[in-house]
PDB file of C-alpha atoms and ligand atoms in Angstrom:
ATOM      1  CA  UNK A   1     100.473  99.129  86.157  1.00 77.00           C
ATOM      2  CA  UNK A   2      98.489  97.617  83.295  1.00 84.00           C
ATOM      3  CA  UNK A   3     100.422  97.090  80.074  1.00 89.00           C
ATOM      4  CA  UNK A   4      99.082  96.405  76.589  1.00 93.00           C
ATOM      5  CA  UNK A   5      98.057  92.754  77.182  1.00 91.00           C
ATOM      6  CA  UNK A   6      96.166  93.683  80.356  1.00 90.00           C
ATOM      7  CA  UNK A   7      94.367  96.517  78.561  1.00 93.00           C
ATOM      8  CA  UNK A   8      93.496  94.173  75.696  1.00 93.00           C
ATOM      9  CA  UNK A   9      92.116  91.708  78.253  1.00 90.00           C
ATOM     10  CA  UNK A  10      89.968  94.461  79.769  1.00 92.00           C
ATOM     11  CA  UNK A  11      88.700  95.364  76.296  1.00 94.00           C
ATOM     12  CA  UNK A  12      87.775  91.761  75.550  1.00 91.00           C
ATOM     13  CA  UNK A  13      86.039  91.434  78.899  1.00 89.00           C
ATOM     14  CA  UNK A  14      84.019  94.631  78.391  1.00 92.00           C
ATOM     15  CA  UNK A  15      83.069  93.833  74.818  1.00 93.00           C
ATOM     16  CA  UNK A  16      80.096  91.443  75.443  1.00 90.00           C
ATOM     17  CA  UNK A  17      78.648  93.854  78.023  1.00 92.00           C
ATOM     18  CA  UNK A  18      79.109  97.036  75.976  1.00 95.00           C
ATOM     19  CA  UNK A  19      79.334  96.485  72.230  1.00 96.00           C
ATOM     20  CA  UNK A  20      76.046  97.170  70.471  1.00 97.00           C
ATOM     21  CA  UNK A  21      74.498  98.254  73.780  1.00 97.00           C
ATOM     22  CA  UNK A  22      73.112 101.675  74.741  1.00 98.00           C
ATOM     23  CA  UNK A  23      74.488 103.527  77.757  1.00 98.00           C
ATOM     24  CA  UNK A  24      71.247 104.142  79.639  1.00 97.00           C
ATOM     25  CA  UNK A  25      72.789 106.190  82.415  1.00 97.00           C
ATOM     26  CA  UNK A  26      76.270 107.315  83.405  1.00 97.00           C
ATOM     27  CA  UNK A  27      77.314 108.303  86.923  1.00 97.00           C
ATOM     28  CA  UNK A  28      80.324 110.603  87.078  1.00 96.00           C
ATOM     29  CA  UNK A  29      81.154 111.022  90.737  1.00 94.00           C
ATOM     30  CA  UNK A  30      83.909 113.610  90.640  1.00 94.00           C
ATOM     31  CA  UNK A  31      85.105 116.402  88.306  1.00 95.00           C
ATOM     32  CA  UNK A  32      88.366 114.801  87.216  1.00 95.00           C
ATOM     33  CA  UNK A  33      90.819 111.913  87.173  1.00 95.00           C
ATOM     34  CA  UNK A  34      94.284 112.833  86.002  1.00 95.00           C
ATOM     35  CA  UNK A  35      92.655 115.617  83.993  1.00 96.00           C
ATOM     36  CA  UNK A  36      89.185 117.163  84.209  1.00 97.00           C
ATOM     37  CA  UNK A  37      86.467 115.118  82.546  1.00 97.00           C
ATOM     38  CA  UNK A  38      85.215 116.590  79.259  1.00 97.00           C
ATOM     39  CA  UNK A  39      82.379 119.143  79.371  1.00 97.00           C
ATOM     40  CA  UNK A  40      78.888 117.702  79.771  1.00 97.00           C
ATOM     41  CA  UNK A  41      80.256 114.165  79.807  1.00 98.00           C
ATOM     42  CA  UNK A  42      77.102 112.657  81.315  1.00 98.00           C
ATOM     43  CA  UNK A  43      74.819 114.225  78.666  1.00 98.00           C
ATOM     44  CA  UNK A  44      77.161 113.230  75.837  1.00 98.00           C
ATOM     45  CA  UNK A  45      77.188 109.591  76.970  1.00 98.00           C
ATOM     46  CA  UNK A  46      73.550 109.132  77.959  1.00 98.00           C
ATOM     47  CA  UNK A  47      71.472 107.329  75.338  1.00 98.00           C
ATOM     48  CA  UNK A  48      74.436 106.609  73.058  1.00 98.00           C
ATOM     49  CA  UNK A  49      75.045 103.128  71.712  1.00 98.00           C
ATOM     50  CA  UNK A  50      78.581 101.704  71.856  1.00 98.00           C
ATOM     51  CA  UNK A  51      79.075 100.685  68.228  1.00 98.00           C
ATOM     52  CA  UNK A  52      82.613  99.389  68.607  1.00 98.00           C
ATOM     53  CA  UNK A  53      85.092  98.851  71.409  1.00 98.00           C
ATOM     54  CA  UNK A  54      88.683  98.975  70.202  1.00 98.00           C
ATOM     55  CA  UNK A  55      92.154  99.507  71.575  1.00 97.00           C
ATOM     56  CA  UNK A  56      95.029 101.781  70.538  1.00 97.00           C
ATOM     57  CA  UNK A  57      98.204 101.220  72.574  1.00 97.00           C
ATOM     58  CA  UNK A  58      97.032 101.266  76.198  1.00 96.00           C
ATOM     59  CA  UNK A  59      93.851 103.233  75.462  1.00 97.00           C
ATOM     60  CA  UNK A  60      90.398 101.682  75.208  1.00 97.00           C
ATOM     61  CA  UNK A  61      88.277 103.500  72.615  1.00 98.00           C
ATOM     62  CA  UNK A  62      84.490 103.193  72.605  1.00 98.00           C
ATOM     63  CA  UNK A  63      83.009 104.506  69.343  1.00 98.00           C
ATOM     64  CA  UNK A  64      79.548 105.897  70.100  1.00 98.00           C
ATOM     65  CA  UNK A  65      76.490 106.278  67.871  1.00 98.00           C
ATOM     66  CA  UNK A  66      76.786 110.068  68.335  1.00 98.00           C
ATOM     67  CA  UNK A  67      79.980 110.184  66.270  1.00 98.00           C
ATOM     68  CA  UNK A  68      82.103 110.677  69.359  1.00 98.00           C
ATOM     69  CA  UNK A  69      84.613 108.244  70.848  1.00 98.00           C
ATOM     70  CA  UNK A  70      85.061 107.719  74.564  1.00 98.00           C
ATOM     71  CA  UNK A  71      88.752 107.295  75.392  1.00 98.00           C
ATOM     72  CA  UNK A  72      89.558 105.383  78.580  1.00 97.00           C
ATOM     73  CA  UNK A  73      93.009 105.065  80.121  1.00 96.00           C
ATOM     74  CA  UNK A  74      93.522 102.930  83.221  1.00 93.00           C
ATOM     75  CA  UNK A  75      96.594 104.851  84.372  1.00 91.00           C
ATOM     76  CA  UNK A  76      98.479 103.238  87.252  1.00 87.00           C
ATOM     77  CA  UNK A  77      95.678 101.754  89.304  1.00 86.00           C
ATOM     78  CA  UNK A  78      92.476 101.952  87.238  1.00 90.00           C
ATOM     79  CA  UNK A  79      90.230  98.894  87.431  1.00 89.00           C
ATOM     80  CA  UNK A  80      87.107  98.031  85.513  1.00 91.00           C
ATOM     81  CA  UNK A  81      84.475  95.674  86.807  1.00 88.00           C
ATOM     82  CA  UNK A  82      81.488  94.178  85.006  1.00 89.00           C
ATOM     83  CA  UNK A  83      78.471  93.225  87.067  1.00 88.00           C
ATOM     84  CA  UNK A  84      74.921  92.230  86.256  1.00 84.00           C
ATOM     85  CA  UNK A  85      73.600  89.264  84.359  1.00 68.00           C
ATOM     86  CA  UNK A  86      72.352  90.590  80.993  1.00 62.00           C
ATOM     87  CA  UNK A  87      72.656  87.453  78.854  1.00 57.00           C
ATOM     88  CA  UNK A  88      73.627  84.963  81.491  1.00 62.00           C
ATOM     89  CA  UNK A  89      77.265  85.835  80.731  1.00 61.00           C
ATOM     90  CA  UNK A  90      78.091  87.540  84.000  1.00 58.00           C
ATOM     91  CA  UNK A  91      77.458  85.797  87.255  1.00 59.00           C
ATOM     92  CA  UNK A  92      78.086  88.854  89.378  1.00 71.00           C
ATOM     93  CA  UNK A  93      75.448  90.742  91.252  1.00 76.00           C
ATOM     94  CA  UNK A  94      75.961  94.499  91.400  1.00 80.00           C
ATOM     95  CA  UNK A  95      78.439  95.256  94.166  1.00 79.00           C
ATOM     96  CA  UNK A  96      77.946  97.912  96.814  1.00 81.00           C
ATOM     97  CA  UNK A  97      79.470 101.200  95.600  1.00 84.00           C
ATOM     98  CA  UNK A  98      83.036 101.643  96.768  1.00 85.00           C
ATOM     99  CA  UNK A  99      85.062 104.686  97.667  1.00 89.00           C
ATOM    100  CA  UNK A 100      86.964 105.112  94.417  1.00 92.00           C
ATOM    101  CA  UNK A 101      84.157 104.198  91.988  1.00 93.00           C
ATOM    102  CA  UNK A 102      84.566 107.367  89.935  1.00 96.00           C
ATOM    103  CA  UNK A 103      82.520 106.470  86.848  1.00 97.00           C
ATOM    104  CA  UNK A 104      79.716 103.923  86.463  1.00 96.00           C
ATOM    105  CA  UNK A 105      78.005 103.033  83.167  1.00 97.00           C
ATOM    106  CA  UNK A 106      74.546 101.505  83.423  1.00 96.00           C
ATOM    107  CA  UNK A 107      74.016  99.601  80.189  1.00 95.00           C
ATOM    108  CA  UNK A 108      70.601  98.964  78.671  1.00 95.00           C
ATOM    109  CA  UNK A 109      71.179  95.189  78.876  1.00 92.00           C
ATOM    110  CA  UNK A 110      71.425  95.359  82.662  1.00 91.00           C
ATOM    111  CA  UNK A 111      75.223  95.259  82.841  1.00 92.00           C
ATOM    112  CA  UNK A 112      76.986  97.752  85.030  1.00 93.00           C
ATOM    113  CA  UNK A 113      80.543  98.851  84.245  1.00 94.00           C
ATOM    114  CA  UNK A 114      82.444 100.393  87.142  1.00 94.00           C
ATOM    115  CA  UNK A 115      85.692 102.352  86.800  1.00 95.00           C
ATOM    116  CA  UNK A 116      87.555 102.454  90.119  1.00 93.00           C
ATOM    117  CA  UNK A 117      90.877 104.282  90.421  1.00 91.00           C
ATOM    118  CA  UNK A 118      92.339 105.045  93.883  1.00 90.00           C
ATOM    119  CA  UNK A 119      95.384 106.932  92.586  1.00 91.00           C
ATOM    120  CA  UNK A 120      93.546 108.741  89.783  1.00 92.00           C
ATOM    121  CA  UNK A 121      96.262 108.575  87.133  1.00 93.00           C
ATOM    122  CA  UNK A 122      93.612 107.274  84.760  1.00 95.00           C
ATOM    123  CA  UNK A 123      91.825 109.421  82.215  1.00 97.00           C
ATOM    124  CA  UNK A 124      88.647 109.694  80.155  1.00 97.00           C
ATOM    125  CA  UNK A 125      87.986 111.986  77.240  1.00 97.00           C
ATOM    126  CA  UNK A 126      85.471 112.403  74.424  1.00 98.00           C
ATOM    127  CA  UNK A 127      86.720 113.075  70.918  1.00 97.00           C
ATOM    128  CA  UNK A 128      85.271 113.074  67.410  1.00 98.00           C
ATOM    129  CA  UNK A 129      85.585 109.513  66.046  1.00 98.00           C
ATOM    130  CA  UNK A 130      86.502 110.746  62.558  1.00 98.00           C
ATOM    131  CA  UNK A 131      89.624 112.524  63.798  1.00 97.00           C
ATOM    132  CA  UNK A 132      90.425 110.336  66.798  1.00 96.00           C
ATOM    133  CA  UNK A 133      93.964 109.681  65.597  1.00 95.00           C
ATOM    134  CA  UNK A 134      94.693 113.427  65.856  1.00 97.00           C
ATOM    135  CA  UNK A 135      94.002 113.491  69.604  1.00 97.00           C
ATOM    136  CA  UNK A 136      97.033 114.684  71.569  1.00 95.00           C
ATOM    137  CA  UNK A 137      97.426 111.331  73.323  1.00 96.00           C
ATOM    138  CA  UNK A 138      97.116 109.264  70.133  1.00 97.00           C
ATOM    139  CA  UNK A 139      98.887 111.370  67.492  1.00 97.00           C
ATOM    140  CA  UNK A 140     102.293 110.816  69.121  1.00 97.00           C
ATOM    141  CA  UNK A 141     102.045 107.023  68.999  1.00 98.00           C
ATOM    142  CA  UNK A 142     104.069 104.817  66.697  1.00 98.00           C
ATOM    143  CA  UNK A 143     102.677 101.627  65.127  1.00 98.00           C
ATOM    144  CA  UNK A 144     100.796  98.996  67.097  1.00 98.00           C
ATOM    145  CA  UNK A 145     103.188  96.138  67.902  1.00 98.00           C
ATOM    146  CA  UNK A 146     100.613  93.568  66.778  1.00 97.00           C
ATOM    147  CA  UNK A 147      99.630  95.516  63.640  1.00 97.00           C
ATOM    148  CA  UNK A 148     100.970  95.399  60.087  1.00 97.00           C
ATOM    149  CA  UNK A 149     102.852  98.705  60.351  1.00 97.00           C
ATOM    150  CA  UNK A 150     105.211  97.265  62.918  1.00 98.00           C
ATOM    151  CA  UNK A 151     107.628  95.298  60.787  1.00 98.00           C
ATOM    152  CA  UNK A 152     111.348  94.515  60.536  1.00 98.00           C
ATOM    153  CA  UNK A 153     112.221  97.485  58.307  1.00 98.00           C
ATOM    154  CA  UNK A 154     110.395  99.912  60.606  1.00 98.00           C
ATOM    155  CA  UNK A 155     112.422  98.849  63.639  1.00 98.00           C
ATOM    156  CA  UNK A 156     115.700  98.729  61.717  1.00 98.00           C
ATOM    157  CA  UNK A 157     115.091 102.304  60.455  1.00 98.00           C
ATOM    158  CA  UNK A 158     114.035 103.532  63.907  1.00 98.00           C
ATOM    159  CA  UNK A 159     117.122 102.067  65.578  1.00 98.00           C
ATOM    160  CA  UNK A 160     119.688 103.040  62.924  1.00 96.00           C
ATOM    161  CA  UNK A 161     120.905 106.302  64.423  1.00 89.00           C
ATOM    162  CA  UNK A 162     119.737 105.753  68.003  1.00 95.00           C
ATOM    163  CA  UNK A 163     122.458 106.312  70.543  1.00 95.00           C
ATOM    164  CA  UNK A 164     120.228 105.333  73.488  1.00 97.00           C
ATOM    165  CA  UNK A 165     120.105 101.891  75.113  1.00 98.00           C
ATOM    166  CA  UNK A 166     117.787  99.476  73.317  1.00 98.00           C
ATOM    167  CA  UNK A 167     115.682  99.301  76.486  1.00 98.00           C
ATOM    168  CA  UNK A 168     114.845 103.023  76.213  1.00 97.00           C
ATOM    169  CA  UNK A 169     114.329 102.800  72.453  1.00 98.00           C
ATOM    170  CA  UNK A 170     111.677 100.100  72.854  1.00 98.00           C
ATOM    171  CA  UNK A 171     109.950 102.101  75.584  1.00 97.00           C
ATOM    172  CA  UNK A 172     109.782 105.093  73.209  1.00 97.00           C
ATOM    173  CA  UNK A 173     106.064 105.151  72.332  1.00 97.00           C
ATOM    174  CA  UNK A 174     106.846 106.901  69.044  1.00 97.00           C
ATOM    175  CA  UNK A 175     108.877 103.887  67.862  1.00 98.00           C
ATOM    176  CA  UNK A 176     106.356 101.271  68.921  1.00 98.00           C
ATOM    177  CA  UNK A 177     103.149 101.956  70.863  1.00 97.00           C
ATOM    178  CA  UNK A 178     102.135 100.333  74.105  1.00 94.00           C
ATOM    179  CA  UNK A 179     105.291  98.486  75.110  1.00 94.00           C
ATOM    180  CA  UNK A 180     106.048  98.873  78.805  1.00 93.00           C
ATOM    181  CA  UNK A 181     108.811  97.886  81.154  1.00 94.00           C
ATOM    182  CA  UNK A 182     107.783  94.273  81.755  1.00 93.00           C
ATOM    183  CA  UNK A 183     107.345  93.159  78.154  1.00 94.00           C
ATOM    184  CA  UNK A 184     110.464  94.991  76.951  1.00 97.00           C
ATOM    185  CA  UNK A 185     112.490  93.034  79.543  1.00 97.00           C
ATOM    186  CA  UNK A 186     110.863  89.790  78.409  1.00 96.00           C
ATOM    187  CA  UNK A 187     111.391  90.488  74.696  1.00 97.00           C
ATOM    188  CA  UNK A 188     115.066  91.434  75.121  1.00 98.00           C
ATOM    189  CA  UNK A 189     115.589  88.263  77.143  1.00 98.00           C
ATOM    190  CA  UNK A 190     114.029  86.092  74.437  1.00 97.00           C
ATOM    191  CA  UNK A 191     116.070  87.938  71.803  1.00 97.00           C
ATOM    192  CA  UNK A 192     119.240  87.559  73.913  1.00 97.00           C
ATOM    193  CA  UNK A 193     119.944  91.273  73.572  1.00 98.00           C
ATOM    194  CA  UNK A 194     121.385  93.172  76.549  1.00 98.00           C
ATOM    195  CA  UNK A 195     119.111  96.053  77.636  1.00 98.00           C
ATOM    196  CA  UNK A 196     122.273  98.182  77.947  1.00 98.00           C
ATOM    197  CA  UNK A 197     123.327  97.825  74.328  1.00 98.00           C
ATOM    198  CA  UNK A 198     122.958 100.966  72.209  1.00 98.00           C
ATOM    199  CA  UNK A 199     120.063 100.528  69.778  1.00 98.00           C
ATOM    200  CA  UNK A 200     122.109 101.786  66.818  1.00 97.00           C
ATOM    201  CA  UNK A 201     124.887  99.294  67.462  1.00 97.00           C
ATOM    202  CA  UNK A 202     122.813  96.115  67.210  1.00 98.00           C
ATOM    203  CA  UNK A 203     123.143  94.244  63.918  1.00 97.00           C
ATOM    204  CA  UNK A 204     120.280  94.544  61.441  1.00 97.00           C
ATOM    205  CA  UNK A 205     119.593  90.808  61.706  1.00 98.00           C
ATOM    206  CA  UNK A 206     119.245  90.932  65.487  1.00 98.00           C
ATOM    207  CA  UNK A 207     117.020  94.029  65.370  1.00 98.00           C
ATOM    208  CA  UNK A 208     114.798  92.369  62.763  1.00 98.00           C
ATOM    209  CA  UNK A 209     114.595  89.246  64.926  1.00 98.00           C
ATOM    210  CA  UNK A 210     113.154  91.329  67.771  1.00 98.00           C
ATOM    211  CA  UNK A 211     109.963  92.073  65.821  1.00 98.00           C
ATOM    212  CA  UNK A 212     108.440  88.563  65.858  1.00 98.00           C
ATOM    213  CA  UNK A 213     109.726  88.104  69.408  1.00 98.00           C
ATOM    214  CA  UNK A 214     107.931  91.244  70.644  1.00 98.00           C
ATOM    215  CA  UNK A 215     104.739  90.104  68.924  1.00 98.00           C
ATOM    216  CA  UNK A 216     104.994  86.649  70.487  1.00 97.00           C
ATOM    217  CA  UNK A 217     105.693  87.965  74.001  1.00 95.00           C
ATOM    218  CA  UNK A 218     102.582  90.161  73.813  1.00 95.00           C
ATOM    219  CA  UNK A 219     100.466  87.450  72.205  1.00 95.00           C
ATOM    220  CA  UNK A 220     101.426  84.934  74.895  1.00 92.00           C
ATOM    221  CA  UNK A 221     100.362  87.419  77.584  1.00 90.00           C
ATOM    222  CA  UNK A 222      97.084  88.179  75.771  1.00 90.00           C
ATOM    223  CA  UNK A 223      96.408  84.432  75.558  1.00 87.00           C
ATOM    224  CA  UNK A 224      97.044  84.159  79.315  1.00 85.00           C
ATOM    225  CA  UNK A 225      94.616  87.048  79.819  1.00 82.00           C
ATOM    226  CA  UNK A 226      92.079  85.168  77.712  1.00 70.00           C
ATOM    227  CA  UNK A 227      92.184  82.242  80.094  1.00 68.00           C
ATOM    228  CA  UNK A 228      91.801  84.657  83.012  1.00 68.00           C
ATOM    229  CA  UNK A 229      88.631  85.998  81.318  1.00 67.00           C
ATOM    230  CA  UNK A 230      87.128  82.526  81.344  1.00 64.00           C
ATOM    231  CA  UNK A 231      87.844  82.378  85.064  1.00 61.00           C
ATOM    232  CA  UNK A 232      86.695  85.892  85.940  1.00 57.00           C
ATOM    233  CA  UNK A 233      83.062  84.871  85.648  1.00 54.00           C
ATOM    234  CA  UNK A 234      83.581  82.785  88.740  1.00 46.00           C
ATOM    235  CA  UNK A 235      85.607  85.527  90.443  1.00 51.00           C
ATOM    236  CA  UNK A 236      84.550  89.090  91.220  1.00 58.00           C
ATOM    237  CA  UNK A 237      84.123  90.471  87.717  1.00 67.00           C
ATOM    238  CA  UNK A 238      87.254  92.565  87.792  1.00 71.00           C
ATOM    239  CA  UNK A 239      89.019  92.570  84.449  1.00 75.00           C
ATOM    240  CA  UNK A 240      92.593  92.654  83.325  1.00 67.00           C
ATOM    241  CA  UNK A 241      94.781  91.677  86.227  1.00 63.00           C
ATOM    242  CA  UNK A 242      95.967  88.100  86.123  1.00 62.00           C
ATOM    243  CA  UNK A 243      98.814  85.922  87.301  1.00 65.00           C
ATOM    244  CA  UNK A 244     101.739  85.856  84.900  1.00 72.00           C
ATOM    245  CA  UNK A 245     104.807  83.750  84.770  1.00 78.00           C
ATOM    246  CA  UNK A 246     107.653  85.894  83.492  1.00 91.00           C
ATOM    247  CA  UNK A 247     110.957  84.461  82.280  1.00 94.00           C
ATOM    248  CA  UNK A 248     113.107  87.343  83.500  1.00 96.00           C
ATOM    249  CA  UNK A 249     110.986  90.181  84.939  1.00 94.00           C
ATOM    250  CA  UNK A 250     111.061  90.189  88.749  1.00 92.00           C
ATOM    251  CA  UNK A 251     113.470  87.222  88.915  1.00 95.00           C
ATOM    252  CA  UNK A 252     116.564  88.987  90.298  1.00 97.00           C
ATOM    253  CA  UNK A 253     119.068  86.461  91.679  1.00 97.00           C
ATOM    254  CA  UNK A 254     117.256  83.464  90.163  1.00 97.00           C
ATOM    255  CA  UNK A 255     118.968  81.139  87.686  1.00 97.00           C
ATOM    256  CA  UNK A 256     118.635  81.986  83.985  1.00 98.00           C
ATOM    257  CA  UNK A 257     116.189  79.659  82.215  1.00 96.00           C
ATOM    258  CA  UNK A 258     118.092  79.581  78.921  1.00 96.00           C
ATOM    259  CA  UNK A 259     119.221  75.957  78.506  1.00 95.00           C
ATOM    260  CA  UNK A 260     122.933  75.562  79.182  1.00 95.00           C
ATOM    261  CA  UNK A 261     123.446  79.218  80.223  1.00 96.00           C
ATOM    262  CA  UNK A 262     124.028  78.869  83.970  1.00 96.00           C
ATOM    263  CA  UNK A 263     123.842  82.640  84.454  1.00 97.00           C
ATOM    264  CA  UNK A 264     121.926  84.539  87.112  1.00 98.00           C
ATOM    265  CA  UNK A 265     119.268  87.204  86.518  1.00 98.00           C
ATOM    266  CA  UNK A 266     120.462  90.692  87.436  1.00 98.00           C
ATOM    267  CA  UNK A 267     118.552  93.878  88.069  1.00 98.00           C
ATOM    268  CA  UNK A 268     119.865  97.279  87.025  1.00 98.00           C
ATOM    269  CA  UNK A 269     118.178 100.682  86.900  1.00 97.00           C
ATOM    270  CA  UNK A 270     117.820 102.389  83.529  1.00 96.00           C
ATOM    271  CA  UNK A 271     116.049 105.753  83.225  1.00 90.00           C
ATOM    272  CA  UNK A 272     114.645 105.213  86.707  1.00 92.00           C
ATOM    273  CA  UNK A 273     113.152 101.811  85.913  1.00 94.00           C
ATOM    274  CA  UNK A 274     114.290  98.300  86.707  1.00 96.00           C
ATOM    275  CA  UNK A 275     115.753  96.175  83.942  1.00 98.00           C
ATOM    276  CA  UNK A 276     116.040  92.451  84.588  1.00 98.00           C
ATOM    277  CA  UNK A 277     118.424  90.514  82.377  1.00 98.00           C
ATOM    278  CA  UNK A 278     121.042  87.767  82.188  1.00 98.00           C
ATOM    279  CA  UNK A 279     124.483  89.222  81.494  1.00 96.00           C
ATOM    280  CA  UNK A 280     125.654  85.765  80.454  1.00 97.00           C
ATOM    281  CA  UNK A 281     123.386  85.143  77.451  1.00 97.00           C
ATOM    282  CA  UNK A 282     122.094  88.649  76.643  1.00 98.00           C
ATOM    283  CA  UNK A 283     124.745  90.503  74.696  1.00 95.00           C
TER     284      UNK A 283
HETATM  285 ZN1   ZN B 301     121.295  83.390  80.585  1.00 64.59          ZN
END
């Protein structure tokens, strides 16, 4: 499941093919993904220029010259592929259409953007750009973890009266937007905070210390995605999925990497999801 760094990598990969470019033609091959597509989606996209491609949490937002914004969510299994060779930037010839190619954008520069989603938990919607933040999916989101509104005092205030485990608090999209299971595990490991500890019982200093750690964990993953983008031109043009090396996620039974710790990574289930942590150095 793509998390924030993967979505940001997709956005960066799409940007040279889409930003400033007119959507010449859009193929919408079924009536819905997770939800029905918006009314007259093809007509509302055709002939519009993508003025800006931005990201909010795990949503890609394409601001169109019509004053509408196309919202794209990859869901569980959504994949985006760039093909064509508009400016010599993409080495990929257009692939044969595949079974789950639900939406295809034909850009005026010759690029083709394909959205493929076998499980169809993804979503697309069209909303007025001016009031985009009021959309039901966006209005519930807390600050961006890499933005200025996510700061020490915000997290301290959000945690103060929280009786839930810190793991759940950081997954709460109203506290901070876009953090998912993997990067919460990684951040708590770097901060040496047990995922089981109640958010409201962690000292102010340790909560504050989590803010730069969360930023760094995400930034490191975005940087890794950046190197994957340089490679994807030699690969198949699919964006956003790349090999990671995690310090704690998925390492159950392996030795803890904290120098001098000697502990072993454990896996527990919290709210139906796996938490990986070292009980020795995460308190
Ligand atoms: Zn350890």
